[in-house]
Amino acid sequence: MDGALGEWRELLGERATVAPDAYGRNLTEFAARSLTAVLRPTSREEVQAIVAVAARHRVPLYPVSAGRNWGLGSRLPVRDGCALVDLGLMNRILAVDEELHYAVVEPGVTQRQLADALAGGPCMLNVTGSAEHTSVVGNTLERGVGMLGLRTRDLRALEAVLGTGEVVRTGHWAAEGSGGPDWHHHPDGLGPDVTGLFAQSAFGIVTAAVIGLHPRQEYELALVNAPDDGLAGHVDALRRLRQMDAFVDRIEVNSADDPRLIGIRDEARTAAWATWAAVRASEKAVLAAWKDRIAAAFGDVEFFGAADPSLPEPARTRLRKLSGEPGDEYVDAMAGRPVDTRRAFALDDDPAFPGFVCALPAVPFAGAHVTAIVAAARRIDADTGVHTHLTFNSVSAHSMEGFFRVMFDRADPAQVATAHAWSARAQREFAALGYRPMRTGVDTMAYANGHTAMLRAIKHALDPASLMSPGRYIAS
Ligand SMILES: Cc1cc2nc3c(=O)[nH]c(=O)nc-3n(C[C@H](O)[C@H](O)[C@H](O)COP(=O)(O)OP(=O)(O)OC[C@H]3O[C@@H](n4cnc5c(N)ncnc54)[C@H](O)[C@@H]3O)c2cc1C
């Protein structure tokens, strides 16, 4: 290992170090992995050189973009013995096209940075509910979900350094340099689309991505309340309206104890479930027609627009995010106080920040399925003695991401063990019911996906020495 670190030092100087302990800390209290080095490249060329050294010395690499994968492992690799490639210094916005709605960004570009670059223009980023200083590329590669739906839907092409050291560009980007007006207007390239191979995978280090942007437009929010015994009908009514495009993704069905609802729950709003759903509001006549339709579908609904004088804070926050403005509000709500998320280890090295572990099953957008998995979650809660906060985020007109999380006291080993046992059991039991994870944490990567042999063959071709993110989403 000395040999590899020595070579990386020659290459990167002080940007190649032995791993400080901080890299092992994480708010989920997963066991730290041993790291052979932390490497902080500033360019694709440096990434290529890092891979060449790794190949010579057979040291696996684990890339992270901003490393704020909270709840799933923060910046921990899946396996011991990796050199962590921290891409935070590769933070250039390489291009913005306001006509064809895309930005080309390096992995260290944060939501805040891109939102600022787009401010006042005609298009905006699909921001997530996570912190301002999370990575657009990192979240997209994890298949994160923004306020306007699945981030991978916005991914048009990317550039990656493979385990072989080769640089590839996907989509039509591969043709850049051969003349022509623009390479990023069309999503899939020509022939088999390989962009998707790099999401939730272990084939390479993504060094830039083409991120589709959204037209900047006005939304109104519907807050729809439902009792527990009305949940199935509530979800089915939401789906029908989503299928008609009355609502945009992500519709968010929350159990009423969700910390992000503090400030809107009061004597008048006590139902067991509270759903946020956004309606396009730029065309007032269209908005009015949808509001009539929505009001007729639900007994208990309120509407909030950005111009409302007495807007409750949770509605204001959501409308801000829907207008492409990221913020730390949901992190603050979790902590119960403001948190400075600019610091790389902000939540992870703060023992007072609540412990947090989650399970993220894919659930059909149908009342019967939602109530079935809620019943399973409550059964597991009763057995394990935890309390799960339940959210369902629509990712399409047909499917939802369950975002189930348990918070715990990080200083109490018994609570930590219980929360971890909950996560493993919940994921296993949900999968047995047919609700397989759509994302998972570094301690729960082991699952079969039915095409393991094909993935291994691709892995062997793109990363023959198994240098890239060992154990991540691809069984080895
Ligand atoms: C209060 C709160 C709210 C949240 N809200 C949301 C939400 O609304 N939506 C959501 O999706 N998540 C949410 N999260 C979870 C998480 O914080 C985000 O998903 C966050 O964006 C992930 O961290 P990151 O952007 O720094 O990505 P990273 O941690 O950098 O990347 C995630 C993973 O992708 C892989 N990866 C990253 N970069 C590369 C690369 N360049 N090449 C190859 N592989 C790479 C790595 O395996 C890495 O571990 C929330 C968390 C909290 C605590």
Coordinates of C-alpha atoms and ligand atoms in Angstrom, one line a residue:
M1 CA 0.0 0.0 0.0
D2 CA 2.9 2.4 0.8
G3 CA 3.8 2.2 -2.9
A4 CA 0.4 3.2 -4.1
L5 CA 0.1 6.1 -1.6
G6 CA 3.6 7.2 -2.5
E7 CA 2.6 7.4 -6.2
W8 CA -0.7 9.1 -5.4
R9 CA 1.3 11.6 -3.3
E10 CA 3.6 12.3 -6.2
L11 CA 0.5 12.9 -8.3
L12 CA -1.7 14.9 -6.0
G13 CA 0.6 16.2 -3.3
E14 CA -1.3 17.0 -0.1
R15 CA -4.5 16.0 -1.8
A16 CA -3.5 12.3 -1.2
T17 CA -3.6 11.4 2.5
V18 CA -4.1 8.6 4.8
A19 CA -7.7 8.6 5.9
P20 CA -8.6 10.9 8.8
D21 CA -10.9 9.2 11.3
A22 CA -13.7 11.6 10.3
Y23 CA -14.2 9.6 7.1
G24 CA -15.5 6.7 9.1
R25 CA -18.1 8.6 11.1
N26 CA -21.6 8.5 9.9
L27 CA -25.0 9.4 11.4
T28 CA -26.3 5.9 10.9
E29 CA -23.5 4.5 13.1
F30 CA -22.5 1.9 10.5
A31 CA -19.2 0.4 11.4
A32 CA -16.3 2.4 9.9
R33 CA -14.5 0.7 6.9
S34 CA -10.8 0.6 6.8
L35 CA -9.6 3.1 4.1
T36 CA -6.2 2.9 2.5
A37 CA -6.2 6.6 1.5
V38 CA -8.3 9.6 0.7
L39 CA -7.6 11.1 -2.8
R40 CA -9.0 14.4 -3.9
P41 CA -8.5 14.9 -7.7
T42 CA -9.3 18.2 -9.4
S43 CA -9.6 16.9 -13.0
R44 CA -10.5 13.9 -15.2
E45 CA -6.8 13.5 -16.0
E46 CA -6.0 13.1 -12.4
V47 CA -8.8 10.6 -12.0
Q48 CA -7.3 8.6 -14.8
A49 CA -3.9 8.7 -13.2
I50 CA -5.4 7.6 -9.9
V51 CA -7.0 4.6 -11.6
A52 CA -3.7 3.7 -13.3
V53 CA -1.9 3.6 -9.9
A54 CA -4.8 1.6 -8.4
A55 CA -4.5 -0.9 -11.2
R56 CA -0.7 -1.3 -10.7
H57 CA -1.1 -1.8 -7.0
R58 CA -4.4 -3.6 -7.0
V59 CA -6.0 -1.2 -4.6
P60 CA -9.8 -0.8 -5.1
L61 CA -11.3 2.7 -5.3
Y62 CA -14.6 4.1 -4.0
P63 CA -15.7 7.4 -5.5
V64 CA -18.1 9.8 -3.8
S65 CA -19.1 13.2 -5.1
A66 CA -20.1 15.2 -2.0
G67 CA -20.3 12.2 0.4
R68 CA -23.6 13.2 2.0
N69 CA -25.4 9.9 1.3
W70 CA -27.0 10.2 4.8
G71 CA -29.0 7.2 6.0
L72 CA -27.4 4.9 3.5
G73 CA -23.8 5.1 4.6
S74 CA -22.7 8.8 4.1
R75 CA -19.3 8.4 2.5
L76 CA -18.5 4.8 3.6
P77 CA -17.5 2.3 1.0
V78 CA -19.3 -1.1 1.1
R79 CA -16.0 -3.0 1.7
D80 CA -12.8 -2.5 3.7
G81 CA -9.6 -1.6 2.0
C82 CA -10.6 1.0 -0.6
A83 CA -9.0 4.3 -1.3
L84 CA -11.8 6.9 -1.2
V85 CA -11.9 9.1 -4.2
D86 CA -13.5 12.3 -2.9
L87 CA -14.6 14.3 -6.0
G88 CA -15.7 17.4 -4.2
L89 CA -12.9 19.5 -5.7
M90 CA -14.1 18.7 -9.3
N91 CA -16.8 21.3 -9.0
R92 CA -17.0 23.2 -12.3
I93 CA -20.2 23.9 -14.2
L94 CA -18.9 23.2 -17.7
A95 CA -21.9 24.4 -19.7
V96 CA -25.5 25.6 -19.3
D97 CA -28.0 25.7 -22.2
E98 CA -31.1 27.7 -21.3
E99 CA -32.7 27.0 -24.6
L100 CA -32.4 23.2 -24.6
H101 CA -32.5 23.0 -20.8
Y102 CA -29.4 21.2 -19.7
A103 CA -26.3 21.8 -17.7
V104 CA -23.0 19.9 -17.9
V105 CA -21.5 19.5 -14.5
E106 CA -18.7 17.9 -12.6
P107 CA -19.4 15.6 -9.7
G108 CA -18.5 18.2 -7.0
V109 CA -21.1 20.7 -8.2
T110 CA -23.7 21.1 -5.4
Q111 CA -27.4 21.8 -5.7
R112 CA -26.8 25.3 -4.3
Q113 CA -24.0 26.0 -6.9
L114 CA -26.1 25.0 -9.9
A115 CA -29.3 26.7 -8.5
D116 CA -27.3 30.0 -8.1
A117 CA -25.9 29.6 -11.7
L118 CA -29.5 29.3 -13.0
A119 CA -31.1 32.0 -10.8
G120 CA -33.3 34.4 -12.8
G121 CA -33.1 32.3 -16.0
P122 CA -35.9 30.4 -17.7
C123 CA -34.9 26.9 -16.4
M124 CA -34.2 25.4 -13.1
L125 CA -32.8 22.3 -11.3
N126 CA -35.0 19.5 -10.0
V127 CA -33.9 20.0 -6.4
T128 CA -34.1 17.3 -3.7
G129 CA -35.2 17.7 -0.1
S130 CA -31.7 17.1 1.1
A131 CA -29.1 19.7 2.0
E132 CA -27.9 22.6 -0.3
H133 CA -24.4 21.1 -0.4
T134 CA -25.3 17.7 -1.7
S135 CA -24.1 16.7 -5.1
V136 CA -26.3 16.8 -8.2
V137 CA -24.3 14.0 -9.8
G138 CA -23.9 11.9 -6.6
N139 CA -27.6 12.0 -5.9
T140 CA -28.5 11.2 -9.5
L141 CA -26.1 8.2 -9.6
E142 CA -27.8 6.9 -6.4
R143 CA -31.2 7.3 -8.2
G144 CA -32.3 10.0 -5.8
V145 CA -35.7 11.6 -6.0
G146 CA -36.1 15.4 -6.4
M147 CA -39.2 17.5 -5.8
L148 CA -39.9 17.0 -9.6
G149 CA -39.3 13.3 -9.6
L150 CA -36.6 10.7 -10.2
R151 CA -33.2 12.4 -10.9
T152 CA -32.2 9.7 -13.4
R153 CA -35.0 11.0 -15.6
D154 CA -33.0 14.2 -15.9
L155 CA -29.8 12.4 -16.8
R156 CA -29.0 12.7 -20.5
A157 CA -25.4 11.6 -20.8
L158 CA -22.3 11.2 -18.8
E159 CA -18.5 10.9 -18.9
A160 CA -16.8 8.2 -16.9
V161 CA -13.3 6.7 -16.3
L162 CA -13.7 2.9 -16.4
G163 CA -11.8 0.4 -14.3
T164 CA -9.6 -0.1 -17.5
G165 CA -8.6 3.5 -17.3
E166 CA -10.5 4.3 -20.5
V167 CA -12.6 7.5 -20.7
V168 CA -16.1 6.9 -22.1
R169 CA -18.9 9.4 -23.0
T170 CA -22.5 8.1 -23.3
G171 CA -25.5 9.2 -25.3
H172 CA -24.7 11.4 -28.3
W173 CA -21.9 13.0 -26.3
A174 CA -19.5 10.4 -27.7
A175 CA -19.8 12.2 -31.1
E176 CA -18.7 15.6 -29.8
G177 CA -15.8 16.8 -31.8
S178 CA -17.1 15.4 -35.0
G179 CA -18.8 18.7 -35.8
G180 CA -22.5 19.5 -35.3
P181 CA -24.5 21.9 -33.3
D182 CA -25.4 20.2 -30.0
W183 CA -24.9 16.8 -28.4
H184 CA -27.1 17.0 -25.4
H185 CA -30.6 17.6 -26.6
H186 CA -31.5 13.9 -27.1
P187 CA -31.5 11.5 -24.2
D188 CA -30.4 8.0 -25.3
G189 CA -27.7 8.2 -28.0
L190 CA -27.7 5.8 -30.9
G191 CA -28.1 2.1 -30.3
P192 CA -28.1 0.5 -26.8
D193 CA -28.3 3.2 -24.1
V194 CA -25.5 2.7 -21.6
T195 CA -26.0 5.9 -19.5
G196 CA -28.2 4.0 -17.1
L197 CA -25.4 1.4 -16.5
F198 CA -23.6 4.0 -14.3
A199 CA -26.5 4.6 -11.8
Q200 CA -26.4 2.3 -8.7
S201 CA -23.4 0.5 -10.1
A202 CA -19.7 -0.2 -9.8
F203 CA -18.2 0.2 -13.3
G204 CA -16.4 3.5 -13.2
I205 CA -15.9 7.0 -11.8
V206 CA -18.3 9.5 -13.3
T207 CA -16.3 12.7 -14.0
A208 CA -19.1 14.8 -15.6
A209 CA -22.8 14.5 -16.4
V210 CA -25.4 16.2 -18.6
I211 CA -28.3 17.1 -16.4
G212 CA -31.6 18.0 -17.9
L213 CA -33.3 21.1 -16.4
H214 CA -36.9 22.0 -16.0
P215 CA -38.8 25.1 -17.1
R216 CA -39.1 27.6 -14.3
Q217 CA -42.9 27.8 -13.6
E218 CA -45.3 28.4 -10.9
Y219 CA -46.9 25.7 -8.8
E220 CA -49.7 25.5 -6.3
L221 CA -49.7 23.0 -3.5
A222 CA -52.6 20.8 -2.4
L223 CA -52.4 19.5 1.1
V224 CA -54.7 16.5 1.3
N225 CA -55.5 14.9 4.6
A226 CA -56.7 11.3 5.0
P227 CA -57.6 9.1 8.0
D228 CA -55.9 5.8 8.5
D229 CA -58.9 3.8 7.3
G230 CA -59.2 6.0 4.2
L231 CA -55.5 5.6 3.1
A232 CA -56.2 3.1 0.3
G233 CA -58.9 5.2 -1.4
H234 CA -56.7 8.3 -0.9
V235 CA -53.8 6.7 -2.7
D236 CA -56.0 5.4 -5.5
A237 CA -57.5 8.9 -6.0
L238 CA -54.0 10.5 -6.1
R239 CA -52.9 8.0 -8.7
R240 CA -55.9 8.7 -10.9
L241 CA -55.2 12.4 -10.8
R242 CA -51.4 11.8 -11.4
Q243 CA -52.2 9.6 -14.4
M244 CA -54.3 12.5 -15.8
D245 CA -51.3 14.9 -15.2
A246 CA -53.2 17.0 -12.7
F247 CA -50.3 16.5 -10.3
V248 CA -46.6 16.4 -11.0
D249 CA -44.1 14.0 -9.2
R250 CA -43.3 13.9 -6.5
I251 CA -46.5 13.5 -4.7
E252 CA -45.6 12.9 -1.1
V253 CA -47.8 10.9 1.3
N254 CA -46.6 11.4 4.9
S255 CA -47.5 9.9 8.2
A256 CA -48.7 12.8 10.3
D257 CA -45.7 12.7 12.7
D258 CA -43.3 13.7 9.9
P259 CA -41.0 16.4 11.3
R260 CA -41.3 18.3 8.0
L261 CA -45.0 18.9 8.8
I262 CA -44.2 20.8 12.1
G263 CA -45.8 24.2 11.7
I264 CA -48.8 23.0 9.8
R265 CA -50.3 20.3 12.1
D266 CA -52.8 22.0 14.4
E267 CA -56.3 21.4 15.8
A268 CA -57.8 21.6 12.3
R269 CA -55.3 19.3 10.7
T270 CA -55.1 16.1 12.7
A271 CA -55.6 13.3 10.2
A272 CA -53.2 10.3 10.2
W273 CA -51.9 11.0 6.7
A274 CA -51.0 14.3 5.1
T275 CA -50.2 14.5 1.4
W276 CA -48.4 17.2 -0.6
A277 CA -49.2 17.3 -4.3
A278 CA -48.2 20.1 -6.7
V279 CA -50.3 21.4 -9.5
R280 CA -48.9 23.6 -12.4
A281 CA -50.2 27.1 -11.8
S282 CA -48.9 29.2 -14.7
E283 CA -52.2 29.0 -16.6
K284 CA -54.9 30.2 -14.2
A285 CA -57.9 28.7 -16.1
V286 CA -56.2 25.3 -16.2
L287 CA -55.3 25.6 -12.5
A288 CA -58.9 26.5 -11.6
A289 CA -60.2 23.5 -13.5
W290 CA -57.8 21.1 -11.8
K291 CA -58.5 22.6 -8.4
D292 CA -62.3 21.9 -8.9
R293 CA -61.5 18.4 -9.9
I294 CA -59.1 17.8 -6.9
A295 CA -61.6 19.3 -4.4
A296 CA -64.3 17.0 -5.8
A297 CA -62.0 13.9 -5.4
F298 CA -61.0 14.5 -1.7
G299 CA -63.0 15.5 1.3
D300 CA -60.2 17.3 3.1
V301 CA -58.0 19.5 0.9
E302 CA -56.4 22.9 1.1
F303 CA -54.5 24.9 -1.5
F304 CA -51.4 27.1 -1.0
G305 CA -49.9 29.4 -3.6
A306 CA -46.6 31.4 -3.2
A307 CA -48.5 34.7 -3.1
D308 CA -50.8 33.7 -0.2
P309 CA -50.1 36.2 2.6
S310 CA -50.4 33.7 5.5
L311 CA -48.5 30.8 4.1
P312 CA -47.5 28.2 6.7
E313 CA -43.7 27.6 6.8
P314 CA -43.9 24.0 5.6
A315 CA -45.9 25.1 2.5
R316 CA -43.5 28.0 1.9
T317 CA -40.5 25.6 2.1
R318 CA -42.0 23.2 -0.4
L319 CA -42.9 25.9 -2.9
R320 CA -39.4 27.3 -2.6
K321 CA -37.9 23.9 -3.5
L322 CA -40.5 23.5 -6.3
S323 CA -39.1 26.7 -7.7
G324 CA -35.6 25.2 -7.9
E325 CA -34.3 26.7 -4.7
P326 CA -32.5 24.2 -2.5
G327 CA -32.3 24.6 1.2
D328 CA -31.4 22.9 4.5
E329 CA -34.9 23.1 6.0
Y330 CA -35.5 19.3 6.2
V331 CA -32.1 18.7 7.7
D332 CA -32.9 21.4 10.3
A333 CA -36.3 19.9 10.9
M334 CA -34.7 16.6 11.7
A335 CA -32.2 18.1 14.1
G336 CA -34.8 20.5 15.6
R337 CA -32.3 23.4 15.1
P338 CA -30.3 25.0 12.2
V339 CA -27.4 22.9 11.0
D340 CA -24.5 24.2 8.9
T341 CA -24.3 21.6 6.1
R342 CA -21.4 23.3 4.3
R343 CA -19.1 21.4 6.6
A344 CA -18.3 18.1 5.0
F345 CA -18.9 16.1 8.1
A346 CA -21.7 18.3 9.5
L347 CA -24.2 15.7 10.4
D348 CA -21.9 12.7 10.7
D349 CA -19.5 14.0 13.4
D350 CA -22.2 15.7 15.5
P351 CA -23.3 13.2 18.1
A352 CA -26.3 15.4 19.0
F353 CA -27.7 15.0 15.4
P354 CA -30.2 12.2 15.5
G355 CA -29.1 8.8 14.3
F356 CA -31.0 7.9 11.1
V357 CA -31.4 4.7 9.1
C358 CA -33.9 4.1 6.3
A359 CA -35.5 1.5 4.1
L360 CA -36.6 2.5 0.6
P361 CA -38.9 -0.1 -1.0
A362 CA -40.4 0.3 -4.5
V363 CA -44.1 0.2 -4.0
P364 CA -46.9 0.2 -6.7
F365 CA -48.9 3.4 -6.7
A366 CA -52.0 1.6 -5.5
G367 CA -54.0 1.8 -2.3
A368 CA -54.0 -2.0 -1.7
H369 CA -50.1 -2.1 -1.9
V370 CA -49.6 1.0 0.2
T371 CA -51.8 -0.3 3.0
A372 CA -50.2 -3.7 2.8
I373 CA -46.7 -2.4 3.3
V374 CA -47.9 0.0 6.0
A375 CA -49.3 -2.9 7.9
A376 CA -46.0 -4.8 7.5
A377 CA -44.0 -1.8 8.7
R378 CA -46.3 -1.4 11.8
R379 CA -45.9 -5.1 12.6
I380 CA -42.1 -4.8 12.5
D381 CA -42.3 -1.7 14.6
A382 CA -44.3 -3.6 17.2
D383 CA -41.9 -6.5 17.2
T384 CA -38.7 -4.4 17.3
G385 CA -39.9 -1.6 19.5
V386 CA -39.0 1.2 17.1
H387 CA -41.2 3.9 15.6
T388 CA -41.0 4.3 11.8
H389 CA -41.8 7.6 10.0
L390 CA -43.5 6.6 6.8
T391 CA -43.4 8.5 3.5
F392 CA -44.4 7.5 0.0
N393 CA -42.9 9.6 -2.8
S394 CA -44.4 9.2 -6.3
V395 CA -41.7 8.6 -8.9
S396 CA -44.1 8.1 -11.8
A397 CA -47.9 7.7 -12.3
H398 CA -47.4 4.0 -11.4
S399 CA -44.8 3.7 -8.8
M400 CA -43.7 5.1 -5.4
E401 CA -40.6 5.2 -3.4
G402 CA -41.3 4.2 0.2
F403 CA -39.0 6.4 2.4
F404 CA -39.3 4.7 5.8
R405 CA -36.9 5.9 8.5
V406 CA -36.1 5.3 12.1
M407 CA -34.3 7.9 14.2
F408 CA -32.3 7.0 17.2
D409 CA -30.0 8.2 19.9
R410 CA -26.5 7.7 18.6
A411 CA -25.0 7.6 22.0
D412 CA -27.1 4.6 23.1
P413 CA -25.7 1.3 21.7
A414 CA -28.9 -0.6 22.4
Q415 CA -30.9 1.9 20.2
V416 CA -28.2 1.7 17.5
A417 CA -28.4 -2.1 17.4
T418 CA -32.2 -2.0 17.4
A419 CA -32.3 0.5 14.5
H420 CA -29.9 -1.6 12.5
A421 CA -31.8 -4.8 13.1
W422 CA -35.0 -2.9 12.1
S423 CA -33.4 -1.9 8.8
A424 CA -32.1 -5.4 7.8
R425 CA -35.4 -7.0 8.8
A426 CA -37.6 -4.4 7.2
Q427 CA -35.8 -4.6 3.9
R428 CA -35.9 -8.4 4.0
E429 CA -39.6 -8.7 4.9
F430 CA -40.7 -6.0 2.4
A431 CA -38.7 -7.8 -0.3
A432 CA -40.4 -11.1 0.6
L433 CA -43.8 -9.4 0.1
G434 CA -42.6 -8.2 -3.3
Y435 CA -41.6 -4.7 -2.4
R436 CA -37.9 -4.8 -3.3
P437 CA -35.6 -1.9 -2.4
M438 CA -35.1 0.9 -5.0
R439 CA -32.0 2.1 -3.1
T440 CA -30.1 0.6 -0.2
G441 CA -27.4 1.2 2.4
V442 CA -23.8 -0.1 2.5
D443 CA -24.8 -2.7 5.1
T444 CA -27.7 -4.2 3.1
M445 CA -26.2 -4.5 -0.4
A446 CA -26.6 -8.2 -0.6
Y447 CA -29.6 -9.1 -2.8
A448 CA -30.2 -10.9 -6.1
N449 CA -31.5 -9.0 -9.0
G450 CA -32.1 -11.7 -11.5
H451 CA -29.5 -10.7 -14.0
T452 CA -26.4 -11.1 -11.9
A453 CA -24.5 -13.2 -14.5
M454 CA -25.0 -10.5 -17.1
L455 CA -23.8 -7.8 -14.7
R456 CA -20.8 -9.8 -13.8
A457 CA -19.9 -10.1 -17.5
I458 CA -20.2 -6.4 -18.0
K459 CA -18.2 -5.7 -14.8
H460 CA -15.5 -8.0 -16.1
A461 CA -15.4 -6.1 -19.4
L462 CA -15.4 -2.6 -17.9
D463 CA -13.5 -3.2 -14.7
P464 CA -11.5 -6.5 -15.1
A465 CA -9.4 -6.0 -11.9
S466 CA -12.5 -5.2 -9.8
L467 CA -11.1 -1.8 -8.8
M468 CA -14.4 0.2 -8.8
S469 CA -16.7 0.4 -5.8
P470 CA -16.5 -3.3 -4.8
G471 CA -19.7 -4.6 -3.4
R472 CA -21.8 -1.7 -4.5
Y473 CA -25.1 -2.9 -6.0
I474 CA -23.4 -5.6 -8.0
A475 CA -22.8 -9.0 -6.4
S476 CA -19.2 -10.1 -6.8
Ligands
LIG1 C1 -33.2 15.5 5.9 C2 -32.8 14.7 4.7 C3 -33.5 14.8 3.5 C4 -33.2 14.1 2.4 N1 -33.9 14.3 1.2 C5 -33.6 13.5 0.1 C6 -34.4 13.7 -1.1 O1 -35.4 14.5 -1.1 N2 -34.1 12.9 -2.1 C7 -33.0 12.1 -2.1 O2 -32.8 11.4 -3.1 N3 -32.3 11.9 -1.0 C8 -32.5 12.6 0.1 N4 -31.7 12.5 1.2 C9 -30.6 11.5 1.2 C10 -29.2 12.1 0.8 O3 -28.8 13.1 1.7 C11 -29.2 12.5 -0.7 O4 -29.5 11.5 -1.5 C12 -27.8 13.1 -1.1 O5 -28.0 13.8 -2.3 C13 -26.7 12.0 -1.3 O6 -25.5 12.5 -1.1 P1 -24.5 13.2 -2.2 O7 -25.4 14.0 -3.1 O8 -23.4 13.9 -1.5 O9 -24.0 12.0 -3.0 P2 -22.7 11.1 -2.8 O10 -22.7 10.7 -1.3 O11 -21.5 11.8 -3.2 O12 -23.0 9.9 -3.7 C14 -23.9 8.8 -3.4 C15 -23.3 7.5 -3.9 O13 -23.2 7.5 -5.3 C16 -21.9 6.9 -5.7 N5 -21.2 8.0 -6.5 C17 -21.2 9.3 -6.1 N6 -20.5 10.0 -7.0 C18 -20.0 9.1 -7.9 C19 -19.2 9.3 -9.1 N7 -18.8 10.5 -9.5 N8 -18.9 8.2 -9.8 C20 -19.3 6.9 -9.4 N9 -20.1 6.7 -8.3 C21 -20.4 7.8 -7.6 C22 -21.2 6.5 -4.5 O14 -21.3 5.1 -4.3 C23 -21.8 7.3 -3.4 O15 -21.8 6.7 -2.1 C24 -32.0 13.2 2.4 C25 -31.3 13.1 3.6 C26 -31.7 13.8 4.7 C27 -30.9 13.6 6.0

